[in-house]
mmCIF file of C-alpha atoms (C1' of nucleotides) in Angstrom:
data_model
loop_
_atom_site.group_PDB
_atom_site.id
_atom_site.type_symbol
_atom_site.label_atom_id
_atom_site.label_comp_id
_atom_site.label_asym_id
_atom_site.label_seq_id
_atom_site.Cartn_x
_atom_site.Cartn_y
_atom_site.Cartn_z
ATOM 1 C CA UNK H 1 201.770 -45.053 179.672
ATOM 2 C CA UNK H 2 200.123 -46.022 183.191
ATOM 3 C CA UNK H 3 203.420 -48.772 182.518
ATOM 4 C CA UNK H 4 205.497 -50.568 185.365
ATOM 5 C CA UNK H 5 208.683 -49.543 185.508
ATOM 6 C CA UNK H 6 211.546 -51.449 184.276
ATOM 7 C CA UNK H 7 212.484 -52.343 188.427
ATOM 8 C CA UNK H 8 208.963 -53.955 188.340
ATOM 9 C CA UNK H 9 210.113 -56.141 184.969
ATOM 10 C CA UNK H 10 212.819 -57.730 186.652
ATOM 11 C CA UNK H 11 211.422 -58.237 189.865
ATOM 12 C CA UNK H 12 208.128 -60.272 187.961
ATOM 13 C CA UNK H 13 211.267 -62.348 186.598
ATOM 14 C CA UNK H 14 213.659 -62.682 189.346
ATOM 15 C CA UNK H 15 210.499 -63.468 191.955
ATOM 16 C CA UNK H 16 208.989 -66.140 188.759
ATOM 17 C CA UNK H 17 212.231 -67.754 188.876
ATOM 18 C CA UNK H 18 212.648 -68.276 192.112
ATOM 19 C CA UNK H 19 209.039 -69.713 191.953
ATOM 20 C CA UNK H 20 209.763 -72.340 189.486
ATOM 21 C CA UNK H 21 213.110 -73.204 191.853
ATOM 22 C CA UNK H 22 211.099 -74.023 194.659
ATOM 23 C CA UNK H 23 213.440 -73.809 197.631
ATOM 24 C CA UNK H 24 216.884 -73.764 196.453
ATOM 25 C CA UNK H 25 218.770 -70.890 196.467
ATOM 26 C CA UNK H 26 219.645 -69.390 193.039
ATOM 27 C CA UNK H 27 222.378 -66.920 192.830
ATOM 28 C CA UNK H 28 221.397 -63.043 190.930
ATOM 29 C CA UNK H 29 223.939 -64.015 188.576
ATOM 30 C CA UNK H 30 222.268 -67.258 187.881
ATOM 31 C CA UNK H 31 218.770 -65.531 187.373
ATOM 32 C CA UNK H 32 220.698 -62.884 185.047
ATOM 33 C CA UNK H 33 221.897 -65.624 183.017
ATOM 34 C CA UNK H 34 218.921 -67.117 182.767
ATOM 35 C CA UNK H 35 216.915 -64.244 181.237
ATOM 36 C CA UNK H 36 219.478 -61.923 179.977
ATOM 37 C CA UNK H 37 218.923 -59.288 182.822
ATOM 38 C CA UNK H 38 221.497 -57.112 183.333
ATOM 39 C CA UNK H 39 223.327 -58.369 186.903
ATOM 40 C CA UNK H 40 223.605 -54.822 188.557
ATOM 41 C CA UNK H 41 220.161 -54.288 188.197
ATOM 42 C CA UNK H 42 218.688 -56.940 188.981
ATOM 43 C CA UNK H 43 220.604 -57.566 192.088
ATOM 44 C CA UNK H 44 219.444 -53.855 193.231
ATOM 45 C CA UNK H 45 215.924 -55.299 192.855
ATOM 46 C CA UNK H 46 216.227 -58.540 194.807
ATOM 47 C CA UNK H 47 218.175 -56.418 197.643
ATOM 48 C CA UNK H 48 215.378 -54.325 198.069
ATOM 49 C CA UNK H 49 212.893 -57.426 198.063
ATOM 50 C CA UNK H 50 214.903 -58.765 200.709
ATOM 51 C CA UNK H 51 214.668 -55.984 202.712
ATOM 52 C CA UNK H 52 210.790 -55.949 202.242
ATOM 53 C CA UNK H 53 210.723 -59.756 203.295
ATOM 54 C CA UNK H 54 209.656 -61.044 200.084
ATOM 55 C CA UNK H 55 212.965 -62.888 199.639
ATOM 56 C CA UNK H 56 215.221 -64.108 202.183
ATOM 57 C CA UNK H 57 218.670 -64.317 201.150
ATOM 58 C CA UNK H 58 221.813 -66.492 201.596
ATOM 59 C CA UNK H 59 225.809 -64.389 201.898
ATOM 60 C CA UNK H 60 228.919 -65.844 200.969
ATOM 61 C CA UNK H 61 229.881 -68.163 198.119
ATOM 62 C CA UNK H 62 226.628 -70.353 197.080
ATOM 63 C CA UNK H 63 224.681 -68.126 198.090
ATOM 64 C CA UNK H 64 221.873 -66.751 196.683
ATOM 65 C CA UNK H 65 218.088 -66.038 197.000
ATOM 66 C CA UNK H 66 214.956 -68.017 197.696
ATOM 67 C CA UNK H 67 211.209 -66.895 197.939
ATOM 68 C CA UNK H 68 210.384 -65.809 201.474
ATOM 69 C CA UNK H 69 206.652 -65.701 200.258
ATOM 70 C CA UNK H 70 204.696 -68.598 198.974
ATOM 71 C CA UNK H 71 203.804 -67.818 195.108
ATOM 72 C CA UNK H 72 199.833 -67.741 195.355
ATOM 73 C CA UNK H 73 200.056 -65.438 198.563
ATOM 74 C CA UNK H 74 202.472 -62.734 196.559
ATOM 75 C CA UNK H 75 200.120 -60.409 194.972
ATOM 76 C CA UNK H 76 201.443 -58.614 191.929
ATOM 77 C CA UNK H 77 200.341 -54.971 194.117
ATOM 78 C CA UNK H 78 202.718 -56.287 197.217
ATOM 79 C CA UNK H 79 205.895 -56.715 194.334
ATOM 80 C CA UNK H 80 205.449 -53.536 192.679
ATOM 81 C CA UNK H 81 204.539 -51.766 196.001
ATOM 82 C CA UNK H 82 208.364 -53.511 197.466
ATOM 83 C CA UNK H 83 209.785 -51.706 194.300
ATOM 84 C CA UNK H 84 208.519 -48.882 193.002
ATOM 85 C CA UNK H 85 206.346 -47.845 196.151
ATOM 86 C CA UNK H 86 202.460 -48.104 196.680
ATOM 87 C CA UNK H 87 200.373 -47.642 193.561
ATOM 88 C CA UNK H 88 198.821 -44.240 193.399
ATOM 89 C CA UNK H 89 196.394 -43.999 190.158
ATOM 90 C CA UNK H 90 196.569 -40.093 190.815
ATOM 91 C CA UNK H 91 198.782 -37.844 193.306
ATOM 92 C CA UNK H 92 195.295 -37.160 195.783
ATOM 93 C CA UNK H 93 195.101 -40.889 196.756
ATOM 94 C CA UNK H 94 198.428 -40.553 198.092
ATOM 95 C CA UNK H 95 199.195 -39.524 201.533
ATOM 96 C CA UNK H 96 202.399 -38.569 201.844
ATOM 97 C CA UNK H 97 203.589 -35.624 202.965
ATOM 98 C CA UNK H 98 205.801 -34.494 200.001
ATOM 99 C CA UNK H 99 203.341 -35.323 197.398
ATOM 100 C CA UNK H 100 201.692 -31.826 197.128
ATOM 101 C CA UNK H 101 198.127 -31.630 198.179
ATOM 102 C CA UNK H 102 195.638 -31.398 195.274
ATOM 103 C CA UNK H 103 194.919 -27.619 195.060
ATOM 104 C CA UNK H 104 191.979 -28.297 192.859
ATOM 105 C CA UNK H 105 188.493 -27.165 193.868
ATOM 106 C CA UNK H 106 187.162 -28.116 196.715
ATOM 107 C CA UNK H 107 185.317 -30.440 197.124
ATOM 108 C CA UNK H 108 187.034 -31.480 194.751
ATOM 109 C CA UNK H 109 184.114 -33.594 191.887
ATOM 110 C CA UNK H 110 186.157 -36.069 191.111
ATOM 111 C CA UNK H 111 187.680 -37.280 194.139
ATOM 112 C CA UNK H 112 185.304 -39.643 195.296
ATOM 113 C CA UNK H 113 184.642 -41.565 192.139
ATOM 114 C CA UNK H 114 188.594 -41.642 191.033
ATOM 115 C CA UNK H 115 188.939 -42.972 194.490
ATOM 116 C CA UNK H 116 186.946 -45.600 193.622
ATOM 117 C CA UNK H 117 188.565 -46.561 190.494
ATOM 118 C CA UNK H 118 191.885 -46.251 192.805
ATOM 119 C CA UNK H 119 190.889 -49.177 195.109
ATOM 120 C CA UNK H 120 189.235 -51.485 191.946
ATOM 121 C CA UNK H 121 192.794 -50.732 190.649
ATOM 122 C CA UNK H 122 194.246 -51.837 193.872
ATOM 123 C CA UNK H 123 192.053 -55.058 194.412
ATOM 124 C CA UNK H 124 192.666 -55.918 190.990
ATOM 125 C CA UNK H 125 196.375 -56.019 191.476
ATOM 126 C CA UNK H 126 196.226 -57.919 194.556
ATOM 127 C CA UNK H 127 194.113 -60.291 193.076
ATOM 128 C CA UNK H 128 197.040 -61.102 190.907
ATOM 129 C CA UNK H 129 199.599 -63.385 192.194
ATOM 130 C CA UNK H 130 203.032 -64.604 191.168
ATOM 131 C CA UNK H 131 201.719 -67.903 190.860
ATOM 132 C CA UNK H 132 199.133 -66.700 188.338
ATOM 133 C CA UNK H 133 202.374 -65.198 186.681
ATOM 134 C CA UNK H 134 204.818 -67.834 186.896
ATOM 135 C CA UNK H 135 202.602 -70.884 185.950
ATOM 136 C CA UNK H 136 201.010 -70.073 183.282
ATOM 137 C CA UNK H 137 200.107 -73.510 182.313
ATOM 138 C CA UNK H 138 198.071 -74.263 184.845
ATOM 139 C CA UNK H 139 194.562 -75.142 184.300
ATOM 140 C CA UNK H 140 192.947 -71.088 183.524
ATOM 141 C CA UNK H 141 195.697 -69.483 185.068
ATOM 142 C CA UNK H 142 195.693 -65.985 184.494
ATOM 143 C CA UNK H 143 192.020 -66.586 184.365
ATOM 144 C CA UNK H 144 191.701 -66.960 187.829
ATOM 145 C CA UNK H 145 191.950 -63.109 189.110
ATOM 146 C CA UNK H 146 188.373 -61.851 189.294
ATOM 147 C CA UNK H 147 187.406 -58.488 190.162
ATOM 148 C CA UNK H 148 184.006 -57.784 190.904
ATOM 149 C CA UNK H 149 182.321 -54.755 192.278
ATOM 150 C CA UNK J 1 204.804 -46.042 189.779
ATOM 151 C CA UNK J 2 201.573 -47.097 187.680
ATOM 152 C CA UNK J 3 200.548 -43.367 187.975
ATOM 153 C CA UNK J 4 198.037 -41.203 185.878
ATOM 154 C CA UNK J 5 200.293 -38.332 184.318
ATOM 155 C CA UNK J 6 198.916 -34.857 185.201
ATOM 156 C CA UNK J 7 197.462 -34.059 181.689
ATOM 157 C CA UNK J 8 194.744 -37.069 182.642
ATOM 158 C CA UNK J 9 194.224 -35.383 185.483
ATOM 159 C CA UNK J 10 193.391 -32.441 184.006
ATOM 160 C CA UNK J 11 191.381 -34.277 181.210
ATOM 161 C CA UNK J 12 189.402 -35.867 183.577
ATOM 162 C CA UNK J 13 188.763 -32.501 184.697
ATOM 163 C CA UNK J 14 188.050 -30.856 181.939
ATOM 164 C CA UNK J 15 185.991 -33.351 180.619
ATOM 165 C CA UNK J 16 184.002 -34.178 183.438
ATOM 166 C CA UNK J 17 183.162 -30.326 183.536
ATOM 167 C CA UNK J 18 182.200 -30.250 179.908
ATOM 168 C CA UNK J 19 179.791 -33.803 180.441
ATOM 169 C CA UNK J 20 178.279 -31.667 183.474
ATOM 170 C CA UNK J 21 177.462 -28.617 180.991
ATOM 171 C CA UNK J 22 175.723 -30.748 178.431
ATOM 172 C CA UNK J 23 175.632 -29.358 174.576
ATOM 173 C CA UNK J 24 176.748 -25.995 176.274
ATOM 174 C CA UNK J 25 179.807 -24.262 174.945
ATOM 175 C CA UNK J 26 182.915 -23.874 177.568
ATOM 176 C CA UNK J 27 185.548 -22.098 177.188
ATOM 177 C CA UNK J 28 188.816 -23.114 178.889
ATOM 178 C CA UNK J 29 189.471 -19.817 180.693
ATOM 179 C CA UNK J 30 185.983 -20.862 182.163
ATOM 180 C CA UNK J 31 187.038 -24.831 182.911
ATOM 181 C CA UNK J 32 190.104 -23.987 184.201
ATOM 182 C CA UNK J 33 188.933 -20.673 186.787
ATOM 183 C CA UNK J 34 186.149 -23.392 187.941
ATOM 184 C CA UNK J 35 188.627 -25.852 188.931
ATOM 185 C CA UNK J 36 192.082 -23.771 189.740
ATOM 186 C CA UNK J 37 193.757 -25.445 186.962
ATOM 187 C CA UNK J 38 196.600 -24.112 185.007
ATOM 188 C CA UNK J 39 194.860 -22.758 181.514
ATOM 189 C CA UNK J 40 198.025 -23.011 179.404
ATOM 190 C CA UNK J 41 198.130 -26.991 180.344
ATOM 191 C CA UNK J 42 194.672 -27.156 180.028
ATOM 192 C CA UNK J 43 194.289 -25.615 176.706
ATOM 193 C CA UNK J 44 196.953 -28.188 175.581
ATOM 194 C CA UNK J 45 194.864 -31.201 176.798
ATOM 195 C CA UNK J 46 191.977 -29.721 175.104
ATOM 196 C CA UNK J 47 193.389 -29.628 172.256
ATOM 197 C CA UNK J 48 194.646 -32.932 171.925
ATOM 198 C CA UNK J 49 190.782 -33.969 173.077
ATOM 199 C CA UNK J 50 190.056 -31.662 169.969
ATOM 200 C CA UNK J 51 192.447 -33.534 167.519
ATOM 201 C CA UNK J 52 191.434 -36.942 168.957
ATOM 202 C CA UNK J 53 187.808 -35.874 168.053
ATOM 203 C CA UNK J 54 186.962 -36.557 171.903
ATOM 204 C CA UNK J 55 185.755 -33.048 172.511
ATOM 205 C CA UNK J 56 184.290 -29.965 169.203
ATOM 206 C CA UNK J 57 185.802 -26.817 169.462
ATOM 207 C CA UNK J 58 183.906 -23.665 168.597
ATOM 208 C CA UNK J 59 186.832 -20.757 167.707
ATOM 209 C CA UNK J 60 186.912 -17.038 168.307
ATOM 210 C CA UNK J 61 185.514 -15.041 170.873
ATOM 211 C CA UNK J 62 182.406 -16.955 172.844
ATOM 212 C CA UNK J 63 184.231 -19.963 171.341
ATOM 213 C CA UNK J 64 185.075 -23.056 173.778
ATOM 214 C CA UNK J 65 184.949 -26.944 174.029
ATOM 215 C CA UNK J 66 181.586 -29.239 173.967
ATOM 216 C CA UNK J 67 181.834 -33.270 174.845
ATOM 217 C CA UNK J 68 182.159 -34.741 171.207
ATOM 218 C CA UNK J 69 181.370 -38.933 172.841
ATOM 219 C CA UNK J 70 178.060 -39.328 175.080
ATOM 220 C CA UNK J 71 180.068 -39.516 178.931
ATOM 221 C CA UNK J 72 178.585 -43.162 179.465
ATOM 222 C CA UNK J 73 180.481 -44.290 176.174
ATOM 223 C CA UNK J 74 183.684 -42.027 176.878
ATOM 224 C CA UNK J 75 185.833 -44.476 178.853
ATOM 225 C CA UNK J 76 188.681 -43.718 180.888
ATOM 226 C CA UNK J 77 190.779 -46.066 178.587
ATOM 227 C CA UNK J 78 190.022 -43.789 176.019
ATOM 228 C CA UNK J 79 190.560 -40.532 177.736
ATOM 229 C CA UNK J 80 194.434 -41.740 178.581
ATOM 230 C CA UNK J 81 195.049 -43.178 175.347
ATOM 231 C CA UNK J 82 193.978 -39.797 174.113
ATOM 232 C CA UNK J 83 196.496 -37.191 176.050
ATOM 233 C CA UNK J 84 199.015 -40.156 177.131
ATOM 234 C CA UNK J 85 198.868 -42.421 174.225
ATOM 235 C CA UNK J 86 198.047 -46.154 174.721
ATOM 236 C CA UNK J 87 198.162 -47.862 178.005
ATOM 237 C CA UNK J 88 201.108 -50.313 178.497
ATOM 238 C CA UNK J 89 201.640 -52.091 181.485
ATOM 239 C CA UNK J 90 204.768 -53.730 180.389
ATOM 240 C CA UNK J 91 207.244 -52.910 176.948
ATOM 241 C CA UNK J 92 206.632 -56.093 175.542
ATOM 242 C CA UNK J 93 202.923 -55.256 174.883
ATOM 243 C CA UNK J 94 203.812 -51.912 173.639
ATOM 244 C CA UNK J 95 203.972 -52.490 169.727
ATOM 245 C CA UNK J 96 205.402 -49.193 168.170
ATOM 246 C CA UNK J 97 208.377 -49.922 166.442
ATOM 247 C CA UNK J 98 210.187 -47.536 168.720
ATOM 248 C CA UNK J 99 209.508 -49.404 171.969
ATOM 249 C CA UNK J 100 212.843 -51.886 172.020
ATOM 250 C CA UNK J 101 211.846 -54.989 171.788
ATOM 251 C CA UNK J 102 212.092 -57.132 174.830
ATOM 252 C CA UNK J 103 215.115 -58.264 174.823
ATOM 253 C CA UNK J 104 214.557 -60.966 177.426
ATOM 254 C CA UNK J 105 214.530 -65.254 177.280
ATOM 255 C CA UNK J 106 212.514 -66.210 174.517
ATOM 256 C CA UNK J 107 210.130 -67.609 174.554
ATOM 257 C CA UNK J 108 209.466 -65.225 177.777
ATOM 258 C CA UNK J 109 208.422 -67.550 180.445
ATOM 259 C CA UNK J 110 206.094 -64.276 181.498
ATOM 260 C CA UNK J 111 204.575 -63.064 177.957
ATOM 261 C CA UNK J 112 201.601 -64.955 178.524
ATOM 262 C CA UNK J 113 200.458 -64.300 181.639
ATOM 263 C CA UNK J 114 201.750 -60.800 181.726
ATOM 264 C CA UNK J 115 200.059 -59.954 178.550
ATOM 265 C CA UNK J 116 196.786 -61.216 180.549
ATOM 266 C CA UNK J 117 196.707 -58.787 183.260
ATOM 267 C CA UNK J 118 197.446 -56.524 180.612
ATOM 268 C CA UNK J 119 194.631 -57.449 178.724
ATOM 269 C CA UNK J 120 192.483 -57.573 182.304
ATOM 270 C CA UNK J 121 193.840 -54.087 183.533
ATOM 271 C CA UNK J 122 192.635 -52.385 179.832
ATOM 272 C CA UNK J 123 189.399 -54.009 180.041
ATOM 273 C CA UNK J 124 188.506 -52.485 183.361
ATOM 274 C CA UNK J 125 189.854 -49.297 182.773
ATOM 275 C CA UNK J 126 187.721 -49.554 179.539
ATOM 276 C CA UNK J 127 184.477 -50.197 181.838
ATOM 277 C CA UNK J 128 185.361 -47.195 183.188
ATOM 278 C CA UNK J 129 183.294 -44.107 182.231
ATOM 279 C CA UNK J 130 183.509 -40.348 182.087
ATOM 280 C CA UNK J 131 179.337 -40.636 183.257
ATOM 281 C CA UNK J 132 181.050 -43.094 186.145
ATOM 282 C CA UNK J 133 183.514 -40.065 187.360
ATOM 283 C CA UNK J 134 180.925 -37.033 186.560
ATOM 284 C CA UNK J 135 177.816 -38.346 187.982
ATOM 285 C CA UNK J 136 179.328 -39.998 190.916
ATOM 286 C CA UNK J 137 175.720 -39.090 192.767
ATOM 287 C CA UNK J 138 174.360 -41.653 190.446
ATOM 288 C CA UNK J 139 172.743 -44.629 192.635
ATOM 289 C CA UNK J 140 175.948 -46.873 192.754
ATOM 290 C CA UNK J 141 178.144 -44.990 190.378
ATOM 291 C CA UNK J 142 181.546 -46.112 190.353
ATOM 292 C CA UNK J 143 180.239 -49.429 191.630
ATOM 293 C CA UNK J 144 179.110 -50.146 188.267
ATOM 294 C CA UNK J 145 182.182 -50.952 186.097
ATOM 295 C CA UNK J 146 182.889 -55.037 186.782
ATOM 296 C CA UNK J 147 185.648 -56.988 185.587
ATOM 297 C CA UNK J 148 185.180 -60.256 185.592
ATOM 298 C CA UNK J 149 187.801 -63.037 184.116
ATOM 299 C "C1'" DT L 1 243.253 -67.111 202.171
ATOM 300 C "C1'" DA L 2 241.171 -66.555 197.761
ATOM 301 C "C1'" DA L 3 236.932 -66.646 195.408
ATOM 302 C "C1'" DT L 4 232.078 -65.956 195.447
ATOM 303 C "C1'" DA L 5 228.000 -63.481 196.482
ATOM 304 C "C1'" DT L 6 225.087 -60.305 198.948
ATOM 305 C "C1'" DA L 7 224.554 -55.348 201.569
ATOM 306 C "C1'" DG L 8 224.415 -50.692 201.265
ATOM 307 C "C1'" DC L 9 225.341 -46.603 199.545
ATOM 308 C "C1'" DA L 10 226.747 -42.975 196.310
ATOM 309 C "C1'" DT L 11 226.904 -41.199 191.863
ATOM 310 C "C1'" DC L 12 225.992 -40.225 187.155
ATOM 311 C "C1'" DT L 13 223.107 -40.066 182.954
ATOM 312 C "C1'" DT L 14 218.989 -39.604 180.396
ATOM 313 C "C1'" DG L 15 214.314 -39.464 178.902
ATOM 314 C "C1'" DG L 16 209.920 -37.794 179.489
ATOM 315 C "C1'" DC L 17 206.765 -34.998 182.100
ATOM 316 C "C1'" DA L 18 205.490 -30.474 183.274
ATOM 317 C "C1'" DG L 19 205.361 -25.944 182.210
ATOM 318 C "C1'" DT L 20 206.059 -21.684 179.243
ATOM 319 C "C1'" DC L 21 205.928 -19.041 175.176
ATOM 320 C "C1'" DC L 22 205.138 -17.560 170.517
ATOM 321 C "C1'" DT L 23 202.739 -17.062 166.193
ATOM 322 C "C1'" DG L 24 198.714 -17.796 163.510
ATOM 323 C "C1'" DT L 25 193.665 -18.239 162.702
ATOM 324 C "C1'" DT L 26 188.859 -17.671 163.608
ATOM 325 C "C1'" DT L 27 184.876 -15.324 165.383
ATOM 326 C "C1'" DC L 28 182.229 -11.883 167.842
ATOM 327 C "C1'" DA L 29 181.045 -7.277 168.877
ATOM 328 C "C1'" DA L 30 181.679 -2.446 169.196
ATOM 329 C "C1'" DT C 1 186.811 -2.266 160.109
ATOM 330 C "C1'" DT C 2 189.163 -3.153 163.997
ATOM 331 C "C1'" DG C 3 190.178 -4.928 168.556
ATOM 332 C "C1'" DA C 4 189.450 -8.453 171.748
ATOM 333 C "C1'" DA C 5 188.562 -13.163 172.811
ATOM 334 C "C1'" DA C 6 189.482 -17.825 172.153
ATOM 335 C "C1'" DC C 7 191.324 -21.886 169.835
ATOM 336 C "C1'" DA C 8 195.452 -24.236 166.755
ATOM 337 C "C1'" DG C 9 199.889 -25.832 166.517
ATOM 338 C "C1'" DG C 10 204.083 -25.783 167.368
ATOM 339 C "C1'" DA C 11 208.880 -25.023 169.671
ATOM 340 C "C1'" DC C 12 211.432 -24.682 173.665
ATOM 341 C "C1'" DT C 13 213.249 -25.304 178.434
ATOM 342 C "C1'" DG C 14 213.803 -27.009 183.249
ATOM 343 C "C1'" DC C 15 213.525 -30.516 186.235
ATOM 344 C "C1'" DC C 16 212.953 -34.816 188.392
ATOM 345 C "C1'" DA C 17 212.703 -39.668 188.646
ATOM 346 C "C1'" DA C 18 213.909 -43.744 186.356
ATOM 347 C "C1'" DG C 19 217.695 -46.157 184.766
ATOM 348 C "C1'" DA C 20 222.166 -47.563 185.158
ATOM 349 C "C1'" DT C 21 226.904 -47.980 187.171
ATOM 350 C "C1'" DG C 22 230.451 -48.275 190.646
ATOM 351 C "C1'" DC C 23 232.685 -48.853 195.028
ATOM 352 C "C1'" DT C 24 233.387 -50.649 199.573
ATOM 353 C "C1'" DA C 25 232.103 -53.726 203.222
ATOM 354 C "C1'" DT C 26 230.576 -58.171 204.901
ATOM 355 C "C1'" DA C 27 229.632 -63.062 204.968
ATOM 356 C "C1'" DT C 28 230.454 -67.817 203.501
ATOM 357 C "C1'" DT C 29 232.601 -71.655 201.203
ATOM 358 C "C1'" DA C 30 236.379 -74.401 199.653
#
DNA sequence: TAATATAGCATCTTGGCAGTCCTGTTTCAA
DNA sequence: TTGAAACAGGACTGCCAAGATGCTATATTA
């Protein structure tokens, strides 16, 4: 558990790809083919990264997608946030109106220090970047991310 | 969406309450009335804490729960694997022979580096303590756990 | 104009979380 | 000895979000 969800899987791949293909445009289907990602879903996951920015896209026949976000700027928290939503380690960290306020004591113990493991959560993600992700072979990559209190 | 479940929640509760009482005997009635949780849900985390040896339980009447694991070497990667099972941040690190295997291009152009951050994200939560969330009056608490690559 | 490819919904299914309940066992205390 | 308190270990159900699929519209190329 505490897992990415399978929208998050594809994205990592879809976004990687388009990494490695610098700035041509690669078509969903091509991407699909590529990794053996099923076409429907992964072309519900680049539409919504479009419409978050992170892609820009190209209609009509050779078409396609290409990065709208240079790799080592596109933090691994900004993809999953453009997919799944923003990362909430527990339901009080998150504002929103439908998530039901915590009903726990007040003041609640915990809140404060959870919180704090919320935003080293948060930092930590955002220290990873789809570079770090799609070029592995780089000198230390995946090395690189360093969180420190 | 890279969430805690509610039965961590409540463990972190329940535990935190029980590193607060020391070597004292709680019962859950008494956990959960100090906090406003539910006791049916919390008597089934605690007894999963029981079976995982994180917590002793003292039956019959006066009974309760005492902290099994000093708080500064209960870590919050243990608490989660505990209620939730192991952490996972992706399927492919997930070994149980249930998990379908990925699936995906092999070799997976992301296994690597993926399996990094997974590596990184279990290490912090790992440097996280019970003590950390309890005794969050500590001088720096919460600032303590560092991850660095 | 036909083929290709994305845009945007709408819909359906399913698995796991969240919650409830029941029965049994142990211990204390009246 | 008996009743109450408290834990043990399941089984069971409802519900929601993830997962997956489908349809129609729009844009572009050849």
């Amino acid at each position: 558990m505490l897992t990415l969800t399978r929208k998050t899987e594809y994205a990592m791949i879809a976004v990687c790809h388009l990494a490695h293909a610098g700035h041509k445009v690669v078509s969903a289907r091509d991407i699909a083919d590529a990794h053996g990602v099923p076409l429907p879903l992964l072309m519900n996951v680049l539409k919504r990264l479009n419409r978050t920015g992170h892609v820009h896209s190209v209609r009509g026949a050779k078409g396609g997608y290409v990065l709208a976000v240079p790799p080592d700027q596109f933090t691994l928290d900004g993809l999953i946030e453009a997919v799944e939503g923003p990362v909430h380690l527990v339901r009080c960290t998150n504002p929103a109106k439908n998530a039901r306020r915590c009903t726990l004591t007040r003041p609640c113990p915990l809140r404060a220090s959870v919180r704090k493991v919320h935003d080293r959560l948060r930092d930590f993600l955002g220290a990873v970047t789809i570079a770090d992700l799609a070029f592995d072979d780089r000198p230390d990559a995946g090395e690189t991310p360093k969180v420190i209190a």
